[in-house]
């Protein structure tokens, strides 16, 4: 069983491949995201700081960002774990691992408060607009840009030939870049058809919605927003087909 994995080639792809192998499947590594740091650093004078990815956590730790008295918030369990491993105390993790979930978790405590949001250049407007609507003074720092690696798209060819048993999309941009790669190779329609014959898993509702807008049928959205949970669910369903 070949399972497409789109994690960045920064150690996460190798870790994801090992996870898939441990589940008894063959990983197809096709990184759809690369991280380009901007060199920017989160403000340290905010009362609340929000982080939305492990990539961002790595960059703020490298920059020596000090939380001080700031309340640190993470969008989900993976980001929270990375923050704790980097030495930061995490006080808020929403029940729903999404921008909307963060807004709901913070809405009652941000009125008149300075909130720092540190993330990629592709962050959802839902988070900023929601916090501002709740009365927060929001400042956004772009820690890194997300780009599509040169040469990405081998998984699109495999999907078009019906050779994938499953695919693990971890963010909306992995869907977008998969489709862009398929377009460049002239195989978009057969690649989407191939995915629809396979088991498609997505982390989070925004990723699922992006896939479904493109005509990709999503079979799995795990309750726990982690690659391990995603891969396990995709491989299990693929094995049952």
PDB file of C-alpha atoms in Angstrom:
ATOM      1  CA  UNK A   1       0.000   0.000   0.000  1.00  0.00           C
ATOM      2  CA  UNK A   2       1.467   3.322  -1.093  1.00  0.00           C
ATOM      3  CA  UNK A   3       0.507   6.271   1.104  1.00  0.00           C
ATOM      4  CA  UNK A   4       1.360   9.798  -0.052  1.00  0.00           C
ATOM      5  CA  UNK A   5       2.957  12.007   2.595  1.00  0.00           C
ATOM      6  CA  UNK A   6       3.327  15.758   2.014  1.00  0.00           C
ATOM      7  CA  UNK A   7       5.273  16.845   5.125  1.00  0.00           C
ATOM      8  CA  UNK A   8       8.140  19.373   4.721  1.00  0.00           C
ATOM      9  CA  UNK A   9      11.600  17.940   4.131  1.00  0.00           C
ATOM     10  CA  UNK A  10      12.988  19.290   7.398  1.00  0.00           C
ATOM     11  CA  UNK A  11      12.902  16.148   9.488  1.00  0.00           C
ATOM     12  CA  UNK A  12       9.117  15.920   9.556  1.00  0.00           C
ATOM     13  CA  UNK A  13       8.978  14.026   6.252  1.00  0.00           C
ATOM     14  CA  UNK A  14      11.397  11.387   7.541  1.00  0.00           C
ATOM     15  CA  UNK A  15       9.467  11.052  10.806  1.00  0.00           C
ATOM     16  CA  UNK A  16       6.189  10.732   8.895  1.00  0.00           C
ATOM     17  CA  UNK A  17       7.693   8.076   6.629  1.00  0.00           C
ATOM     18  CA  UNK A  18       8.756   6.066   9.659  1.00  0.00           C
ATOM     19  CA  UNK A  19       5.224   6.316  11.065  1.00  0.00           C
ATOM     20  CA  UNK A  20       3.720   5.000   7.842  1.00  0.00           C
ATOM     21  CA  UNK A  21       6.228   2.148   7.647  1.00  0.00           C
ATOM     22  CA  UNK A  22       5.478   1.181  11.245  1.00  0.00           C
ATOM     23  CA  UNK A  23       1.837   0.886  10.214  1.00  0.00           C
ATOM     24  CA  UNK A  24       2.796  -1.616   7.508  1.00  0.00           C
ATOM     25  CA  UNK A  25       2.435   0.665   4.485  1.00  0.00           C
ATOM     26  CA  UNK A  26       4.879   2.181   1.978  1.00  0.00           C
ATOM     27  CA  UNK A  27       5.329   5.964   2.306  1.00  0.00           C
ATOM     28  CA  UNK A  28       5.556   8.088  -0.828  1.00  0.00           C
ATOM     29  CA  UNK A  29       7.392  11.232   0.257  1.00  0.00           C
ATOM     30  CA  UNK A  30       6.377  14.254  -1.804  1.00  0.00           C
ATOM     31  CA  UNK A  31       6.933  17.394   0.318  1.00  0.00           C
ATOM     32  CA  UNK A  32       4.430  20.069  -0.677  1.00  0.00           C
ATOM     33  CA  UNK A  33       5.622  22.771   1.696  1.00  0.00           C
ATOM     34  CA  UNK A  34       8.969  24.373   2.407  1.00  0.00           C
ATOM     35  CA  UNK A  35       9.579  26.893   5.168  1.00  0.00           C
ATOM     36  CA  UNK A  36      11.371  30.182   4.399  1.00  0.00           C
ATOM     37  CA  UNK A  37      12.058  32.108   7.644  1.00  0.00           C
ATOM     38  CA  UNK A  38      11.516  35.861   7.498  1.00  0.00           C
ATOM     39  CA  UNK A  39      13.812  36.634  10.412  1.00  0.00           C
ATOM     40  CA  UNK A  40      10.959  38.408  12.199  1.00  0.00           C
ATOM     41  CA  UNK A  41      10.545  37.944  15.917  1.00  0.00           C
ATOM     42  CA  UNK A  42       7.295  37.969  17.931  1.00  0.00           C
ATOM     43  CA  UNK A  43       6.636  40.994  20.112  1.00  0.00           C
ATOM     44  CA  UNK A  44       7.308  40.465  23.812  1.00  0.00           C
ATOM     45  CA  UNK A  45       4.979  43.144  25.186  1.00  0.00           C
ATOM     46  CA  UNK A  46       1.700  41.371  24.422  1.00  0.00           C
ATOM     47  CA  UNK A  47      -0.466  39.960  27.193  1.00  0.00           C
ATOM     48  CA  UNK A  48      -1.410  36.950  25.082  1.00  0.00           C
ATOM     49  CA  UNK A  49       0.655  35.261  22.361  1.00  0.00           C
ATOM     50  CA  UNK A  50      -0.822  32.769  19.893  1.00  0.00           C
ATOM     51  CA  UNK A  51       1.203  30.198  17.947  1.00  0.00           C
ATOM     52  CA  UNK A  52      -0.234  28.020  15.210  1.00  0.00           C
ATOM     53  CA  UNK A  53       2.481  25.593  14.076  1.00  0.00           C
ATOM     54  CA  UNK A  54       5.520  23.630  15.155  1.00  0.00           C
ATOM     55  CA  UNK A  55       7.550  25.438  12.462  1.00  0.00           C
ATOM     56  CA  UNK A  56       6.779  28.732  14.122  1.00  0.00           C
ATOM     57  CA  UNK A  57       7.723  27.366  17.528  1.00  0.00           C
ATOM     58  CA  UNK A  58      11.105  26.226  16.236  1.00  0.00           C
ATOM     59  CA  UNK A  59      11.822  29.695  14.845  1.00  0.00           C
ATOM     60  CA  UNK A  60      10.796  31.592  17.959  1.00  0.00           C
ATOM     61  CA  UNK A  61      12.884  29.244  20.115  1.00  0.00           C
ATOM     62  CA  UNK A  62      15.898  29.769  17.850  1.00  0.00           C
ATOM     63  CA  UNK A  63      15.383  33.516  18.115  1.00  0.00           C
ATOM     64  CA  UNK A  64      15.364  33.287  21.913  1.00  0.00           C
ATOM     65  CA  UNK A  65      11.874  34.760  22.279  1.00  0.00           C
ATOM     66  CA  UNK A  66      10.978  35.317  25.927  1.00  0.00           C
ATOM     67  CA  UNK A  67       7.410  34.712  27.059  1.00  0.00           C
ATOM     68  CA  UNK A  68       7.857  36.623  30.313  1.00  0.00           C
ATOM     69  CA  UNK A  69       4.385  37.195  31.772  1.00  0.00           C
ATOM     70  CA  UNK A  70       2.694  36.536  28.438  1.00  0.00           C
ATOM     71  CA  UNK A  71      -0.083  33.935  28.308  1.00  0.00           C
ATOM     72  CA  UNK A  72       0.980  31.433  25.657  1.00  0.00           C
ATOM     73  CA  UNK A  73      -1.665  29.796  23.466  1.00  0.00           C
ATOM     74  CA  UNK A  74      -1.330  26.945  20.955  1.00  0.00           C
ATOM     75  CA  UNK A  75      -3.720  26.063  18.162  1.00  0.00           C
ATOM     76  CA  UNK A  76      -3.468  22.331  18.850  1.00  0.00           C
ATOM     77  CA  UNK A  77      -1.739  19.515  20.693  1.00  0.00           C
ATOM     78  CA  UNK A  78       1.292  19.247  18.395  1.00  0.00           C
ATOM     79  CA  UNK A  79       2.058  22.956  18.660  1.00  0.00           C
ATOM     80  CA  UNK A  80       1.509  22.845  22.419  1.00  0.00           C
ATOM     81  CA  UNK A  81       3.904  19.919  22.762  1.00  0.00           C
ATOM     82  CA  UNK A  82       6.564  21.727  20.710  1.00  0.00           C
ATOM     83  CA  UNK A  83       6.165  24.841  22.867  1.00  0.00           C
ATOM     84  CA  UNK A  84       6.554  22.851  26.079  1.00  0.00           C
ATOM     85  CA  UNK A  85       9.607  21.030  24.722  1.00  0.00           C
ATOM     86  CA  UNK A  86      11.111  24.442  23.926  1.00  0.00           C
ATOM     87  CA  UNK A  87      10.578  25.502  27.525  1.00  0.00           C
ATOM     88  CA  UNK A  88       7.386  27.560  27.245  1.00  0.00           C
ATOM     89  CA  UNK A  89       4.399  27.101  29.529  1.00  0.00           C
ATOM     90  CA  UNK A  90       1.200  26.695  27.488  1.00  0.00           C
ATOM     91  CA  UNK A  91      -1.975  27.933  29.143  1.00  0.00           C
ATOM     92  CA  UNK A  92      -4.562  27.692  26.358  1.00  0.00           C
ATOM     93  CA  UNK A  93      -5.216  24.907  23.829  1.00  0.00           C
ATOM     94  CA  UNK A  94      -8.711  24.982  22.282  1.00  0.00           C
ATOM     95  CA  UNK A  95     -10.940  21.930  22.172  1.00  0.00           C
ATOM     96  CA  UNK A  96     -11.318  22.459  18.427  1.00  0.00           C
ATOM     97  CA  UNK A  97      -7.851  22.657  16.857  1.00  0.00           C
ATOM     98  CA  UNK A  98      -8.511  25.503  14.432  1.00  0.00           C
ATOM     99  CA  UNK A  99      -8.517  29.293  14.141  1.00  0.00           C
ATOM    100  CA  UNK A 100     -12.223  29.302  14.986  1.00  0.00           C
ATOM    101  CA  UNK A 101     -11.504  27.112  17.995  1.00  0.00           C
ATOM    102  CA  UNK A 102      -8.862  29.539  19.230  1.00  0.00           C
ATOM    103  CA  UNK A 103     -11.224  32.480  18.853  1.00  0.00           C
ATOM    104  CA  UNK A 104     -13.867  30.641  20.854  1.00  0.00           C
ATOM    105  CA  UNK A 105     -11.367  29.736  23.592  1.00  0.00           C
ATOM    106  CA  UNK A 106     -10.064  33.300  23.888  1.00  0.00           C
ATOM    107  CA  UNK A 107     -13.133  35.420  23.164  1.00  0.00           C
ATOM    108  CA  UNK A 108     -14.006  36.026  26.819  1.00  0.00           C
ATOM    109  CA  UNK A 109     -10.504  37.088  27.845  1.00  0.00           C
ATOM    110  CA  UNK A 110      -9.152  39.326  25.062  1.00  0.00           C
ATOM    111  CA  UNK A 111     -11.319  42.433  25.369  1.00  0.00           C
ATOM    112  CA  UNK A 112      -8.944  45.416  25.516  1.00  0.00           C
ATOM    113  CA  UNK A 113      -5.945  43.066  25.567  1.00  0.00           C
ATOM    114  CA  UNK A 114      -2.832  43.107  23.364  1.00  0.00           C
ATOM    115  CA  UNK A 115      -2.607  39.833  21.461  1.00  0.00           C
ATOM    116  CA  UNK A 116       0.403  38.735  19.433  1.00  0.00           C
ATOM    117  CA  UNK A 117      -0.257  36.226  16.632  1.00  0.00           C
ATOM    118  CA  UNK A 118       2.936  34.677  15.255  1.00  0.00           C
ATOM    119  CA  UNK A 119       2.568  32.374  12.252  1.00  0.00           C
ATOM    120  CA  UNK A 120       3.140  31.840   8.525  1.00  0.00           C
ATOM    121  CA  UNK A 121       2.216  34.163   5.680  1.00  0.00           C
ATOM    122  CA  UNK A 122      -0.758  31.920   4.875  1.00  0.00           C
ATOM    123  CA  UNK A 123      -2.589  32.210   8.186  1.00  0.00           C
ATOM    124  CA  UNK A 124      -6.379  32.305   8.163  1.00  0.00           C
ATOM    125  CA  UNK A 125      -8.121  35.665   8.503  1.00  0.00           C
ATOM    126  CA  UNK A 126     -10.620  33.916  10.786  1.00  0.00           C
ATOM    127  CA  UNK A 127      -8.216  34.167  13.713  1.00  0.00           C
ATOM    128  CA  UNK A 128      -7.348  37.854  13.384  1.00  0.00           C
ATOM    129  CA  UNK A 129     -10.899  38.970  12.578  1.00  0.00           C
ATOM    130  CA  UNK A 130     -12.373  36.878  15.369  1.00  0.00           C
ATOM    131  CA  UNK A 131      -9.975  38.202  18.005  1.00  0.00           C
ATOM    132  CA  UNK A 132     -10.510  41.801  16.867  1.00  0.00           C
ATOM    133  CA  UNK A 133     -14.279  41.319  16.946  1.00  0.00           C
ATOM    134  CA  UNK A 134     -13.854  40.106  20.536  1.00  0.00           C
ATOM    135  CA  UNK A 135     -12.157  43.402  21.400  1.00  0.00           C
ATOM    136  CA  UNK A 136      -8.476  42.463  21.199  1.00  0.00           C
ATOM    137  CA  UNK A 137      -5.686  44.707  19.961  1.00  0.00           C
ATOM    138  CA  UNK A 138      -4.080  42.267  17.552  1.00  0.00           C
ATOM    139  CA  UNK A 139      -0.554  42.367  16.130  1.00  0.00           C
ATOM    140  CA  UNK A 140       0.552  39.744  13.611  1.00  0.00           C
ATOM    141  CA  UNK A 141       4.156  38.677  13.045  1.00  0.00           C
ATOM    142  CA  UNK A 142       4.963  36.652   9.946  1.00  0.00           C
ATOM    143  CA  UNK A 143       7.618  34.204  11.112  1.00  0.00           C
ATOM    144  CA  UNK A 144       7.985  32.358   7.827  1.00  0.00           C
ATOM    145  CA  UNK A 145       6.691  31.971   4.304  1.00  0.00           C
ATOM    146  CA  UNK A 146       5.348  28.709   2.946  1.00  0.00           C
ATOM    147  CA  UNK A 147       6.394  27.827  -0.597  1.00  0.00           C
ATOM    148  CA  UNK A 148       6.019  24.813  -2.874  1.00  0.00           C
ATOM    149  CA  UNK A 149       9.331  22.971  -3.287  1.00  0.00           C
ATOM    150  CA  UNK A 150      10.731  22.722  -6.794  1.00  0.00           C
ATOM    151  CA  UNK A 151      10.017  19.337  -8.352  1.00  0.00           C
ATOM    152  CA  UNK A 152       7.074  18.480  -6.117  1.00  0.00           C
ATOM    153  CA  UNK A 153       4.348  16.360  -7.672  1.00  0.00           C
ATOM    154  CA  UNK A 154       5.468  12.736  -7.963  1.00  0.00           C
ATOM    155  CA  UNK A 155       2.413  11.751  -5.913  1.00  0.00           C
ATOM    156  CA  UNK A 156       0.134  13.409  -8.470  1.00  0.00           C
ATOM    157  CA  UNK A 157       1.548  11.131 -11.173  1.00  0.00           C
ATOM    158  CA  UNK A 158       0.999   8.083  -8.972  1.00  0.00           C
ATOM    159  CA  UNK A 159      -2.548   9.150  -8.154  1.00  0.00           C
ATOM    160  CA  UNK A 160      -3.288   9.684 -11.833  1.00  0.00           C
ATOM    161  CA  UNK A 161      -2.130   6.114 -12.543  1.00  0.00           C
ATOM    162  CA  UNK A 162      -4.228   4.733  -9.706  1.00  0.00           C
ATOM    163  CA  UNK A 163      -1.174   3.660  -7.718  1.00  0.00           C
ATOM    164  CA  UNK A 164      -1.932   5.340  -4.386  1.00  0.00           C
ATOM    165  CA  UNK A 165      -3.834   3.569  -1.630  1.00  0.00           C
ATOM    166  CA  UNK A 166      -4.045   6.715   0.479  1.00  0.00           C
ATOM    167  CA  UNK A 167      -2.967  10.325   0.937  1.00  0.00           C
ATOM    168  CA  UNK A 168      -2.359  12.367   4.097  1.00  0.00           C
ATOM    169  CA  UNK A 169      -3.000  16.108   3.724  1.00  0.00           C
ATOM    170  CA  UNK A 170      -1.882  18.062   6.780  1.00  0.00           C
ATOM    171  CA  UNK A 171      -2.805  21.622   5.752  1.00  0.00           C
ATOM    172  CA  UNK A 172      -4.849  23.477   3.168  1.00  0.00           C
ATOM    173  CA  UNK A 173      -1.676  24.470   1.336  1.00  0.00           C
ATOM    174  CA  UNK A 174      -0.663  20.852   0.868  1.00  0.00           C
ATOM    175  CA  UNK A 175      -3.924  20.384  -1.027  1.00  0.00           C
ATOM    176  CA  UNK A 176      -3.399  23.545  -3.061  1.00  0.00           C
ATOM    177  CA  UNK A 177       0.177  22.639  -3.943  1.00  0.00           C
ATOM    178  CA  UNK A 178      -0.761  19.056  -4.834  1.00  0.00           C
ATOM    179  CA  UNK A 179      -3.327  20.433  -7.272  1.00  0.00           C
ATOM    180  CA  UNK A 180      -0.871  22.995  -8.653  1.00  0.00           C
ATOM    181  CA  UNK A 181       1.697  20.238  -9.211  1.00  0.00           C
ATOM    182  CA  UNK A 182      -0.924  18.089 -10.927  1.00  0.00           C
ATOM    183  CA  UNK A 183      -1.858  21.053 -13.157  1.00  0.00           C
ATOM    184  CA  UNK A 184       1.774  21.574 -14.157  1.00  0.00           C
ATOM    185  CA  UNK A 185       2.057  17.915 -15.086  1.00  0.00           C
ATOM    186  CA  UNK A 186      -1.225  17.944 -16.986  1.00  0.00           C
ATOM    187  CA  UNK A 187      -2.774  15.244 -14.794  1.00  0.00           C
ATOM    188  CA  UNK A 188      -5.167  17.142 -12.521  1.00  0.00           C
ATOM    189  CA  UNK A 189      -8.382  15.363 -13.505  1.00  0.00           C
ATOM    190  CA  UNK A 190      -6.954  11.819 -13.374  1.00  0.00           C
ATOM    191  CA  UNK A 191      -5.038  12.664 -10.171  1.00  0.00           C
ATOM    192  CA  UNK A 192      -8.232  13.783  -8.430  1.00  0.00           C
ATOM    193  CA  UNK A 193      -9.993  10.678  -9.742  1.00  0.00           C
ATOM    194  CA  UNK A 194      -7.148   8.550  -8.402  1.00  0.00           C
ATOM    195  CA  UNK A 195      -7.421  10.152  -4.981  1.00  0.00           C
ATOM    196  CA  UNK A 196     -11.146   9.469  -4.989  1.00  0.00           C
ATOM    197  CA  UNK A 197     -10.402   5.785  -5.510  1.00  0.00           C
ATOM    198  CA  UNK A 198      -7.966   5.903  -2.571  1.00  0.00           C
ATOM    199  CA  UNK A 199      -8.387   6.887   1.086  1.00  0.00           C
ATOM    200  CA  UNK A 200      -7.896  10.618   1.620  1.00  0.00           C
ATOM    201  CA  UNK A 201      -7.237  11.996   5.090  1.00  0.00           C
ATOM    202  CA  UNK A 202      -7.031  15.633   6.196  1.00  0.00           C
ATOM    203  CA  UNK A 203      -6.013  17.357   9.402  1.00  0.00           C
ATOM    204  CA  UNK A 204      -8.631  19.941  10.315  1.00  0.00           C
ATOM    205  CA  UNK A 205     -11.822  21.215   8.772  1.00  0.00           C
ATOM    206  CA  UNK A 206     -10.168  23.951   6.638  1.00  0.00           C
ATOM    207  CA  UNK A 207      -8.039  21.290   4.934  1.00  0.00           C
ATOM    208  CA  UNK A 208     -11.061  19.074   4.367  1.00  0.00           C
ATOM    209  CA  UNK A 209     -13.063  21.975   2.955  1.00  0.00           C
ATOM    210  CA  UNK A 210     -10.246  22.942   0.570  1.00  0.00           C
ATOM    211  CA  UNK A 211      -9.991  19.385  -0.715  1.00  0.00           C
ATOM    212  CA  UNK A 212     -13.726  19.007  -1.186  1.00  0.00           C
ATOM    213  CA  UNK A 213     -13.956  22.303  -3.089  1.00  0.00           C
ATOM    214  CA  UNK A 214     -11.552  20.749  -5.587  1.00  0.00           C
ATOM    215  CA  UNK A 215     -13.707  17.635  -5.942  1.00  0.00           C
ATOM    216  CA  UNK A 216     -11.550  15.456  -3.692  1.00  0.00           C
ATOM    217  CA  UNK A 217     -13.582  13.111  -1.522  1.00  0.00           C
ATOM    218  CA  UNK A 218     -12.297  13.134   2.057  1.00  0.00           C
ATOM    219  CA  UNK A 219     -12.611   9.903   4.012  1.00  0.00           C
ATOM    220  CA  UNK A 220     -10.792  10.760   7.248  1.00  0.00           C
ATOM    221  CA  UNK A 221     -10.537  13.794   9.540  1.00  0.00           C
ATOM    222  CA  UNK A 222      -9.078  12.507  12.828  1.00  0.00           C
ATOM    223  CA  UNK A 223     -10.277  13.987  16.101  1.00  0.00           C
ATOM    224  CA  UNK A 224      -6.671  14.405  17.211  1.00  0.00           C
ATOM    225  CA  UNK A 225      -4.826  16.865  14.968  1.00  0.00           C
ATOM    226  CA  UNK A 226      -1.576  14.921  14.625  1.00  0.00           C
ATOM    227  CA  UNK A 227       0.110  13.184  11.722  1.00  0.00           C
ATOM    228  CA  UNK A 228       0.253   9.945  13.683  1.00  0.00           C
ATOM    229  CA  UNK A 229      -3.528   9.890  14.157  1.00  0.00           C
ATOM    230  CA  UNK A 230      -4.063  10.828  10.513  1.00  0.00           C
ATOM    231  CA  UNK A 231      -1.743   8.156   9.147  1.00  0.00           C
ATOM    232  CA  UNK A 232      -3.195   5.461  11.382  1.00  0.00           C
ATOM    233  CA  UNK A 233      -6.742   6.220  10.235  1.00  0.00           C
ATOM    234  CA  UNK A 234      -5.792   6.405   6.549  1.00  0.00           C
ATOM    235  CA  UNK A 235      -3.808   3.162   6.586  1.00  0.00           C
ATOM    236  CA  UNK A 236      -6.527   1.348   8.523  1.00  0.00           C
ATOM    237  CA  UNK A 237      -9.220   2.342   6.039  1.00  0.00           C
ATOM    238  CA  UNK A 238      -6.983   1.606   3.068  1.00  0.00           C
ATOM    239  CA  UNK A 239      -6.275  -1.860   4.444  1.00  0.00           C
ATOM    240  CA  UNK A 240     -10.018  -2.562   4.763  1.00  0.00           C
ATOM    241  CA  UNK A 241     -10.734  -1.700   1.135  1.00  0.00           C
TER     242      UNK A 241
END
